[in-house]
PDB file of C-alpha atoms in Angstrom:
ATOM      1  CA  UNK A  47       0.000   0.000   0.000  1.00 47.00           C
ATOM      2  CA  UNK A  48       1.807   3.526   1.648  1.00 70.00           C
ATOM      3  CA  UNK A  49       5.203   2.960   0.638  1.00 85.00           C
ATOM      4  CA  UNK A  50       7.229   5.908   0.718  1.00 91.00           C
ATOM      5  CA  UNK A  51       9.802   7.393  -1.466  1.00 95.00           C
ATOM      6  CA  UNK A  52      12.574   6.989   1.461  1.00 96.00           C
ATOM      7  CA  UNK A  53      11.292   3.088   1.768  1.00 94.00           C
ATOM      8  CA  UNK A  54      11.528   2.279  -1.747  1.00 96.00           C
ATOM      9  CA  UNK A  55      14.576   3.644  -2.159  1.00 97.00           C
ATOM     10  CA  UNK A  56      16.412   1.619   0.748  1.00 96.00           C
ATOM     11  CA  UNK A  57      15.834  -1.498  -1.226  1.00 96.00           C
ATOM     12  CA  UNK A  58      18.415  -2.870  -2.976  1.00 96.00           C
ATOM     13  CA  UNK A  59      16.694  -3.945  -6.171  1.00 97.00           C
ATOM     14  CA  UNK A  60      15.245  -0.395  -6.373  1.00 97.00           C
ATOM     15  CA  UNK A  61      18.860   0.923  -6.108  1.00 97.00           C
ATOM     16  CA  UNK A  62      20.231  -0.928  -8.596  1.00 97.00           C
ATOM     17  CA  UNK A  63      17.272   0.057 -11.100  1.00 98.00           C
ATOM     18  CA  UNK A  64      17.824   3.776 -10.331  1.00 98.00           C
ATOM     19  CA  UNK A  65      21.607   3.275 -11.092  1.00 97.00           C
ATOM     20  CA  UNK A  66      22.666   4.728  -7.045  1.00 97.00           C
ATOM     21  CA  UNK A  67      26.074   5.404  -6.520  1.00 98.00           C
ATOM     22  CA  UNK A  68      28.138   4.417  -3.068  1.00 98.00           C
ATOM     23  CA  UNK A  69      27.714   7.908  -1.968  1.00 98.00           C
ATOM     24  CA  UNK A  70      24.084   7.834  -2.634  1.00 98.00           C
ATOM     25  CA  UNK A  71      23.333   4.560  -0.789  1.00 98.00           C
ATOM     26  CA  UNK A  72      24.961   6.391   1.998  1.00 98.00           C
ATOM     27  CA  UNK A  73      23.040   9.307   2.309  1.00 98.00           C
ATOM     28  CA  UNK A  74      19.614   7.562   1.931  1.00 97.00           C
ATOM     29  CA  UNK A  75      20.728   5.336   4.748  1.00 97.00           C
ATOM     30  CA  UNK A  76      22.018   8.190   6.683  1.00 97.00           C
ATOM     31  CA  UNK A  77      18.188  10.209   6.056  1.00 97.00           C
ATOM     32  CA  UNK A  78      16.841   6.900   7.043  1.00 94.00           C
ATOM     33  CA  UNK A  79      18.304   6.994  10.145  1.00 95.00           C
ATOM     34  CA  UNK A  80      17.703  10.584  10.800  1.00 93.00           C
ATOM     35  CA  UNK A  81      13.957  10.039   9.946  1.00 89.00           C
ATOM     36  CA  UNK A  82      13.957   7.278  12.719  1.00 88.00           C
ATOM     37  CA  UNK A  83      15.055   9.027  15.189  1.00 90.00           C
ATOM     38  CA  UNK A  84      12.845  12.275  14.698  1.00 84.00           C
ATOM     39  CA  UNK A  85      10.287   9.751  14.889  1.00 76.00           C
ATOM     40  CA  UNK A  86      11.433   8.201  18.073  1.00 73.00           C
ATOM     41  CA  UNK A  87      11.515  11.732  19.302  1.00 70.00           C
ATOM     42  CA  UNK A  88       7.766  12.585  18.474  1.00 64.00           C
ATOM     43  CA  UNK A  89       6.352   9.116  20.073  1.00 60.00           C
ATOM     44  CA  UNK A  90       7.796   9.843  23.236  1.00 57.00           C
ATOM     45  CA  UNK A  91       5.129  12.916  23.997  1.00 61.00           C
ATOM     46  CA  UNK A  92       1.843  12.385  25.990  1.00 69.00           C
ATOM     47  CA  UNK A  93      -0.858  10.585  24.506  1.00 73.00           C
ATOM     48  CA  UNK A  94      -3.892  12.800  23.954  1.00 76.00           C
ATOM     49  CA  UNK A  95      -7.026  11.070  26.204  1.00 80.00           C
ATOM     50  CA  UNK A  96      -9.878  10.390  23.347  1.00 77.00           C
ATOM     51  CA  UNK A  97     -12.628   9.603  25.187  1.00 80.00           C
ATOM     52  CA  UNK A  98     -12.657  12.641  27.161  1.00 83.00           C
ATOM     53  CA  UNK A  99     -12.114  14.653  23.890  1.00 84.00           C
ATOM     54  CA  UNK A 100     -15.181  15.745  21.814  1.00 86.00           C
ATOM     55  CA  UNK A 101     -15.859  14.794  17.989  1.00 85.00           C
ATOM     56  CA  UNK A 102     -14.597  18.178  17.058  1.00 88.00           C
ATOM     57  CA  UNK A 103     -11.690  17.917  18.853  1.00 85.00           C
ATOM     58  CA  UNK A 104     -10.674  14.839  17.798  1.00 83.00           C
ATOM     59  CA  UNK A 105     -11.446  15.641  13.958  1.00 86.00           C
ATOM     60  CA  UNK A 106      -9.096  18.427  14.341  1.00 87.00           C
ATOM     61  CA  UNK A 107      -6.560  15.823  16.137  1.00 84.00           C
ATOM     62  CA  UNK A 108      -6.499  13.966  13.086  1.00 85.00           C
ATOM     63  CA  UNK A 109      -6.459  16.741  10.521  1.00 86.00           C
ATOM     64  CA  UNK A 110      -3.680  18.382  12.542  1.00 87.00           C
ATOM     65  CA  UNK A 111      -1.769  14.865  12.103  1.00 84.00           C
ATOM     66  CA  UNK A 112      -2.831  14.708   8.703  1.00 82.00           C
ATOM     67  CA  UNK A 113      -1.279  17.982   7.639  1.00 86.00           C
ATOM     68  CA  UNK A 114       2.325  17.292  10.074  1.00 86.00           C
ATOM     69  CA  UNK A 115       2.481  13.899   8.271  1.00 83.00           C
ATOM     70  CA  UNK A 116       2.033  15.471   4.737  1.00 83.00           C
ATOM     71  CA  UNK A 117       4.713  18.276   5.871  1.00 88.00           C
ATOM     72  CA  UNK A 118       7.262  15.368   7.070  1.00 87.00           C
ATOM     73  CA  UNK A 119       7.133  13.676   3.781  1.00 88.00           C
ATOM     74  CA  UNK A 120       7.331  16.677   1.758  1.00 90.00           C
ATOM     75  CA  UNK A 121      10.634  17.691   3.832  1.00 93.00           C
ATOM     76  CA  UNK A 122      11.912  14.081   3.477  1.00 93.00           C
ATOM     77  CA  UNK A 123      11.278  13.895  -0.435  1.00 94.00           C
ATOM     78  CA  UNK A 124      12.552  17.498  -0.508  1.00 96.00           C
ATOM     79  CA  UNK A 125      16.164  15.884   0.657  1.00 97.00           C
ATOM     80  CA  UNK A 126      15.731  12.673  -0.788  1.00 97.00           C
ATOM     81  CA  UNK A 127      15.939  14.462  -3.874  1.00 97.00           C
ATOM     82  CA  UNK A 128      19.021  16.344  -3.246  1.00 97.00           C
ATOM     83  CA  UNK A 129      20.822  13.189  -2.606  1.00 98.00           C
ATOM     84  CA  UNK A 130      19.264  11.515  -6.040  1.00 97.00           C
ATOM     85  CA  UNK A 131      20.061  14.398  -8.508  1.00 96.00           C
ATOM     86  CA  UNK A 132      20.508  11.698 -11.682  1.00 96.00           C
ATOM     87  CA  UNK A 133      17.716  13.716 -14.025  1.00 96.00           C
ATOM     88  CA  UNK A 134      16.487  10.156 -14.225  1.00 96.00           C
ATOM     89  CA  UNK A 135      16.076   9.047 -10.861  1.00 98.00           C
ATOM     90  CA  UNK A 136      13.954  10.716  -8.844  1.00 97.00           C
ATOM     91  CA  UNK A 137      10.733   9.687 -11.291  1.00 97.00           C
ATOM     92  CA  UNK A 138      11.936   6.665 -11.791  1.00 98.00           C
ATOM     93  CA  UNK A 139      12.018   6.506  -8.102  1.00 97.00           C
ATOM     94  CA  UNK A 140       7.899   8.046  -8.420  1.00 96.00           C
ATOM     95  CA  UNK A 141       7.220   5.633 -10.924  1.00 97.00           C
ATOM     96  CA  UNK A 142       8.054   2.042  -8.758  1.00 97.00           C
ATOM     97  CA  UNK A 143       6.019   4.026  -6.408  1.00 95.00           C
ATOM     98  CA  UNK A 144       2.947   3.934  -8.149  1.00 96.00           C
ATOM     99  CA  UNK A 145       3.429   0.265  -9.314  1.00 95.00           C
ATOM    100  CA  UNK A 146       3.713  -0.442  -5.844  1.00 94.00           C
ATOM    101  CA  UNK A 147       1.040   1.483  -4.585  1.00 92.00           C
ATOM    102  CA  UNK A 148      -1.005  -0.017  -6.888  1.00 91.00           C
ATOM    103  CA  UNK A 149      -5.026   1.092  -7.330  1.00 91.00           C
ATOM    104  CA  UNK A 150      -4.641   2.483  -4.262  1.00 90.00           C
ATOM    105  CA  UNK A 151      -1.988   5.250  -5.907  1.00 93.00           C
ATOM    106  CA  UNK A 152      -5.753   6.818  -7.450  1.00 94.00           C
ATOM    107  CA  UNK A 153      -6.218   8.012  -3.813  1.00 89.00           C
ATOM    108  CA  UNK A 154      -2.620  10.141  -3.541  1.00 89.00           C
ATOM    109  CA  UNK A 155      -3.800  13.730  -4.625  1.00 89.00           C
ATOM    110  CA  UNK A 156      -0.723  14.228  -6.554  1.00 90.00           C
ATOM    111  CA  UNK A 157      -1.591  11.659  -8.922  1.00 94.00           C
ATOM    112  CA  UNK A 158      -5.541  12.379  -8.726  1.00 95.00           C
ATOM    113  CA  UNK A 159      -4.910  15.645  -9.872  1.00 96.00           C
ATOM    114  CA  UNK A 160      -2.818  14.955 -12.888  1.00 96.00           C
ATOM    115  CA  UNK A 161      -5.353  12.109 -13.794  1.00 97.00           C
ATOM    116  CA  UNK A 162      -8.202  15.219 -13.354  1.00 97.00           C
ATOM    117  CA  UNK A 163     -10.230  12.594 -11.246  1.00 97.00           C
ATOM    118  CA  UNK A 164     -13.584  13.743 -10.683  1.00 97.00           C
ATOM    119  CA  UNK A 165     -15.177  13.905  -7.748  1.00 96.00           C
ATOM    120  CA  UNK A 166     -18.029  11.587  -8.681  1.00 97.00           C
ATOM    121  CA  UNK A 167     -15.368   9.472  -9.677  1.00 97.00           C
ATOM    122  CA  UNK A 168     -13.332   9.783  -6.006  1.00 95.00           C
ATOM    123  CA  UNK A 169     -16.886   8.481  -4.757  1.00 96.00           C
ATOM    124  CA  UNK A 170     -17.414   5.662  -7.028  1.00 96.00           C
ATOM    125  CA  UNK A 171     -13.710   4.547  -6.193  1.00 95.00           C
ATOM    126  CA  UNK A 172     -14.043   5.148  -2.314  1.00 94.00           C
ATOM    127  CA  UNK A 173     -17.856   3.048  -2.816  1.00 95.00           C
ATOM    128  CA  UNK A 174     -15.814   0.286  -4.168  1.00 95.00           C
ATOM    129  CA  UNK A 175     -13.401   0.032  -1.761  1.00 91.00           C
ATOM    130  CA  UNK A 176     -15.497   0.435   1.204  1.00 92.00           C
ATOM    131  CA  UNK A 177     -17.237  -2.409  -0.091  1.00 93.00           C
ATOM    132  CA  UNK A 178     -14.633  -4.651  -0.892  1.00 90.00           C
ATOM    133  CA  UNK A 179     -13.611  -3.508   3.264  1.00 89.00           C
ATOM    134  CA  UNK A 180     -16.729  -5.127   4.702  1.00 91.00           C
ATOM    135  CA  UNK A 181     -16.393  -8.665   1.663  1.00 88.00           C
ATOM    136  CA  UNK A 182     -13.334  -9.160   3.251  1.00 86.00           C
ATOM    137  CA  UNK A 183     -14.527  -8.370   7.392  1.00 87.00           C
ATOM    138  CA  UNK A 184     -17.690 -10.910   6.367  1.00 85.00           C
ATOM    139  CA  UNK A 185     -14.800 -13.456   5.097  1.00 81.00           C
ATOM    140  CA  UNK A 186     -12.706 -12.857   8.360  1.00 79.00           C
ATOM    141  CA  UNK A 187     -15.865 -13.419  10.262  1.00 80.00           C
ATOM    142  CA  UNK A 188     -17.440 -16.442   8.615  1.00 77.00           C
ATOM    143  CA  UNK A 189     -13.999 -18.417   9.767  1.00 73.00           C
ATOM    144  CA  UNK A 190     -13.611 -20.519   6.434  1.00 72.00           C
ATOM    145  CA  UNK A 191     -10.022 -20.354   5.813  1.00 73.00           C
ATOM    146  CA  UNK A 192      -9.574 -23.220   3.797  1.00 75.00           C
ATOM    147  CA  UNK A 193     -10.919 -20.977   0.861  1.00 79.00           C
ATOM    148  CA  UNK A 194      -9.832 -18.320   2.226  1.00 82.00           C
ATOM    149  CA  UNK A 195      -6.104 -17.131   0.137  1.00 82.00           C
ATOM    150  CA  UNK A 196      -8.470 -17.666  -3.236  1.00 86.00           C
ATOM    151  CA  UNK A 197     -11.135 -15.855  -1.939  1.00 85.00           C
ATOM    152  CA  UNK A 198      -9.156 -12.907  -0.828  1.00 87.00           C
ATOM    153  CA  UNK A 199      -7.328 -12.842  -4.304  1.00 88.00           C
ATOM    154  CA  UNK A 200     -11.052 -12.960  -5.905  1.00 91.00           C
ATOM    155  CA  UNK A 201     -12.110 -10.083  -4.363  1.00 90.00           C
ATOM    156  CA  UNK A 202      -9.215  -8.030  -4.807  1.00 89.00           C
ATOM    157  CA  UNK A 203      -8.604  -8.649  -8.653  1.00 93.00           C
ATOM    158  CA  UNK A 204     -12.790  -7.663  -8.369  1.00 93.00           C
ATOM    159  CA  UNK A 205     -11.891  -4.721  -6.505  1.00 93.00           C
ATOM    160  CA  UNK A 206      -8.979  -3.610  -9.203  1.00 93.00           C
ATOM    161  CA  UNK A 207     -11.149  -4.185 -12.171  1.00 95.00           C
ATOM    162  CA  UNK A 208     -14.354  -2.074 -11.019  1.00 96.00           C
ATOM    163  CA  UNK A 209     -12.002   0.851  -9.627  1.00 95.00           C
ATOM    164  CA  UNK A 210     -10.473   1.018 -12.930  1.00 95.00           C
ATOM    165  CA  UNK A 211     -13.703   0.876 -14.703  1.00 96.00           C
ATOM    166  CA  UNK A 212     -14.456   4.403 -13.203  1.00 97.00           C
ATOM    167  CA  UNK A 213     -11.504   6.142 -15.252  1.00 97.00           C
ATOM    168  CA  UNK A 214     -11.776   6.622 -19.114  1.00 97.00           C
ATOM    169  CA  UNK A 215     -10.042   5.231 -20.955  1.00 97.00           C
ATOM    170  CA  UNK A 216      -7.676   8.834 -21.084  1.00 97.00           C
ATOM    171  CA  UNK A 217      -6.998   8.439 -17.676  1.00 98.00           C
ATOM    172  CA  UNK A 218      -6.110   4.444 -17.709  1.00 97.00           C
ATOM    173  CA  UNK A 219      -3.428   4.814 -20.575  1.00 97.00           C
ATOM    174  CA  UNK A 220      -1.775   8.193 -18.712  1.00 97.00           C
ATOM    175  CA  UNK A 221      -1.912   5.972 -15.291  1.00 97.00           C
ATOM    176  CA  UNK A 222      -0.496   3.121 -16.811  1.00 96.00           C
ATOM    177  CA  UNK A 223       2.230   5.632 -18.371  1.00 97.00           C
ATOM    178  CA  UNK A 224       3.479   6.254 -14.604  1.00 97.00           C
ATOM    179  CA  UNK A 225       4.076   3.327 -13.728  1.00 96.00           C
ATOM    180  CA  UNK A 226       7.030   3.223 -16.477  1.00 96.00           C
ATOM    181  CA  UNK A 227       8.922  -0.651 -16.931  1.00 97.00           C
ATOM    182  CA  UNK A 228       7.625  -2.854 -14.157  1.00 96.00           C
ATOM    183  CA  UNK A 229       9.934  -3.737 -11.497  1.00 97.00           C
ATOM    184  CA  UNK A 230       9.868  -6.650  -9.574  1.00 95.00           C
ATOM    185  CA  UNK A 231      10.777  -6.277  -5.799  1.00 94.00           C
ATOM    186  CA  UNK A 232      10.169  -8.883  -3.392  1.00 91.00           C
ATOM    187  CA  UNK A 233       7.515  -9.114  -1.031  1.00 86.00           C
ATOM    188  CA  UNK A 234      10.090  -9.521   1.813  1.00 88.00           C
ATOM    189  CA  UNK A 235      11.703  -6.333   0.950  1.00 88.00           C
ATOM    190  CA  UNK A 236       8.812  -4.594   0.577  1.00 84.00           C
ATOM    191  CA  UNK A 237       7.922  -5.424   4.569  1.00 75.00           C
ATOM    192  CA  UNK A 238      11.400  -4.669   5.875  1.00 64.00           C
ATOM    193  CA  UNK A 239      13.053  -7.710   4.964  1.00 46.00           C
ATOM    194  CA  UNK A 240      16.867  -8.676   3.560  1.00 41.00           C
ATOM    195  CA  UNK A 241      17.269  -5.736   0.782  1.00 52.00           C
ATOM    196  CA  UNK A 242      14.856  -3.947   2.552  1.00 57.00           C
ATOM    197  CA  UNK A 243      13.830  -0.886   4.782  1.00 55.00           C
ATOM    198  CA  UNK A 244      15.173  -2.069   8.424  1.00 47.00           C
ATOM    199  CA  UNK A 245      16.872  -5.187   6.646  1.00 42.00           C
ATOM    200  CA  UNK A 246      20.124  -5.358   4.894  1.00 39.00           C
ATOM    201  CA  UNK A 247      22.054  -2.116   3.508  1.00 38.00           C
ATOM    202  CA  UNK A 248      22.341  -0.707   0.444  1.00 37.00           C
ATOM    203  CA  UNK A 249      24.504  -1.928  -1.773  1.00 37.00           C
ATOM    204  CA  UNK A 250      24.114  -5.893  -0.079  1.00 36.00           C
ATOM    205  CA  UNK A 251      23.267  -9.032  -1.677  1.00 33.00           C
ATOM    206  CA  UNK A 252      19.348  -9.815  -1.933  1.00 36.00           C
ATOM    207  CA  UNK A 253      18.555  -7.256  -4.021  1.00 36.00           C
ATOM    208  CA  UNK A 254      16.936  -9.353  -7.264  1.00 37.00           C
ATOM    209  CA  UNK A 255      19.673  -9.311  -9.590  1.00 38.00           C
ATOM    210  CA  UNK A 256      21.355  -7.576 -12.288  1.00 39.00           C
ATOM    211  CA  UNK A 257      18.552  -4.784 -13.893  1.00 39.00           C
ATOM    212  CA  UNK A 258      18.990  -4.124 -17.172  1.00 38.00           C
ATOM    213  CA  UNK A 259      20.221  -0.601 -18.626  1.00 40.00           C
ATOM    214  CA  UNK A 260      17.383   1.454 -18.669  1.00 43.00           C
ATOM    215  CA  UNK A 261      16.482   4.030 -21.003  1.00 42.00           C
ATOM    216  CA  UNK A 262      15.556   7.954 -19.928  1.00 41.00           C
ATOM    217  CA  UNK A 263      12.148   7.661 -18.577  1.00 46.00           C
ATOM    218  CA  UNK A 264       9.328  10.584 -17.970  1.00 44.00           C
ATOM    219  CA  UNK A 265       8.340  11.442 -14.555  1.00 46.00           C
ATOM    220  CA  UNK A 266       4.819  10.957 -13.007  1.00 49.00           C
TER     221      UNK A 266
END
């Protein structure tokens, strides 16, 4: 789903693909580390009390959090991008993001915006998913897990094909366009594993293998 910018680019097989030099492995891992520790830093505050704040209040908790968290990651891409200054890199970088991402990329404004989603069409997409949300809690609830992996897959592939039935056929051949040459990354790298963010370093075996050369590519 979320994976950041800084995340994708701690992975091996993402490094190689975006050509990173030594230095540049180091400074992502050094941001990394900074990013940790600024987040150590914030968790160690009070926790607000939610039950004895009101529905107002607590909107404007989560807007407030909303709008710190969109700040943080515009800093961090902000620097990740003066450490990847290859002209070619930093959308490359945007563009395994949004293969990643997935259909859920049609939520980031960013892309929305350049896609001119509608907002009938935000609805229809949020309609889908909210259904596909309480499929999957019926599923969870009806205990059958013997059926349970094919089911899941079922529903999602469902899910994928009726969210992209909402965009014209304009807007599916530009979002396909961001997503540039597909990239295959392992799952375990994905979710912090060897390669990965909070797994081995840059630059370390388990990154995928040799990529080929890659041609210039257009940003998202």
């Amino acid at each position: 789903g979320g994976v950041s910018l800084l995340q994708l680019a701690q992975i091996d097989v993402v490094q190689k693909d975006i050509e990173c030099l030594d230095d540049q492995k180091a400074g992502i891992t050094k941001l990394a580390e900074e990013q940790r520790a600024q987040r150590g830093q914030r968790g160690g505050g009070e926790r607000p009390n939610f039950r004895e704040m009101s529905e107002t209040e607590r909107t404007k908790f989560f807007e407030d959090m909303q709008k710190e968290r969109q700040k943080q990651e515009a800093e961090t891409e902000k620097k990740l991008g003066e450490i990847l200054i290859g002209p070619d890199q930093m959308p490359r970088l945007r563009q395994i993001q949004v293969q990643v991402m997935g259909m859920r990329a049609l939520q980031d404004e960013k892309i929305a915006a350049k896609l001119k989603i509608t907002a009938k069409q935000k609805a229809d997409m949020e309609k889908i998913s909210t259904e596909n949300r309480e499929k999957m809690m019926e599923m969870f609830r009806s205990g059958d897990r013997e059926n349970m992996r094919e089911k899941m897959t079922e529903l999602r592939e469902k899910s994928e094909k009726d969210t992209l039935a909402v965009l014209t056929a304009a807007q599916k051949k530009e979002f396909e366009s961001m997503k540039g040459d597909p990239l295959e990354i392992p799952q375990e790298a994905l979710f912090g594993g060897r390669g990965g963010p909070g797994g081995g370093r840059g630059g370390q075996p388990g990154g995928g293998g040799d990529q080929p050369q890659r041609k210039q590519r257009p940003g998202v």
